[in-house]
């Protein structure tokens, strides 16, 4: 299996990380909904997927191949399990990084039974030879096994039983066109609203036999960054805090005190997020500042700042990415309780027009930042 990069490992160290942790998989499984009726949020995807599955049942055939995309922690794995449950079919689970050779994929495909659901997480990280084998398997339910090497190599066709492939990806843009086109249904999962997260938390609290007020649910939901996985993780930490302090019914005050202790503030920012904002505002006057300079200022790797902290800060309108570097937005000063300076970088018309133009690390090189790397 491919080794995880440093940013992924660092993400797991954060309470508000959407990346799943190995030791919480069993806890997550106990909270997963078993069918589409129990699944909260993603209304449009649920409706469309329900139609696809019902039509497949009426035809008496395997469901079309399904591609689920979106940020981590929103329910892609849960939906794959629900698809298998709704179709009354067994589920086989693997991942893109685990399939580095065509032979790895051939071994999985050749052992599938008719109607089985194959779930491939992070499908965009699968090797190219395996991708090319998957094309034929998805379209014709057949693979060609190459035996031997060189001039004596022969190709043996192997018929496969009809199956349903469910692919999940956090970066749909990295999937090649021919692979995307072979999926009969594509669903993109969006971040949850606070109200939807409250419903998720109510269901989880019921399964955990946890007494909690409406205000308590709202407090946890507002700090969960629009992600059910984070919401459930914060709920468990609040439960632990209440248990240690002898509190039987959790209210907003209890939830707030517990999450404050874990350094998750009212907007869902943790220590790393606040460190990035404070450095940008207090040390560099709001920017523009290059990514590597900003990373050095907070004592983190460049990749960690870019892939772990920045996405949420940008989504919340606290940080902007421009061709000249990272800049603090007005909301960043407000969140830190500081006055916005008259000549803040985000008020520059040229930079304001360039918001979002820097989508890659190399964008910092387009023009020199005020603070050189």
Coordinates of C-alpha atoms in Angstrom, one line a residue, residues 71-72 95-96 129 161 185 341 357 364:
X71 CA -14.4 16.5 0.6
X72 CA -13.6 13.8 3.2
X95 CA -8.9 1.6 -2.2
X96 CA -7.0 3.2 -5.0
X129 CA -2.4 0.1 -15.7
X161 CA -20.3 -11.4 -13.5
X185 CA -24.4 8.1 -11.9
X341 CA -6.4 48.6 9.0
X357 CA -6.5 32.8 -9.1
X364 CA 3.1 32.4 -5.4

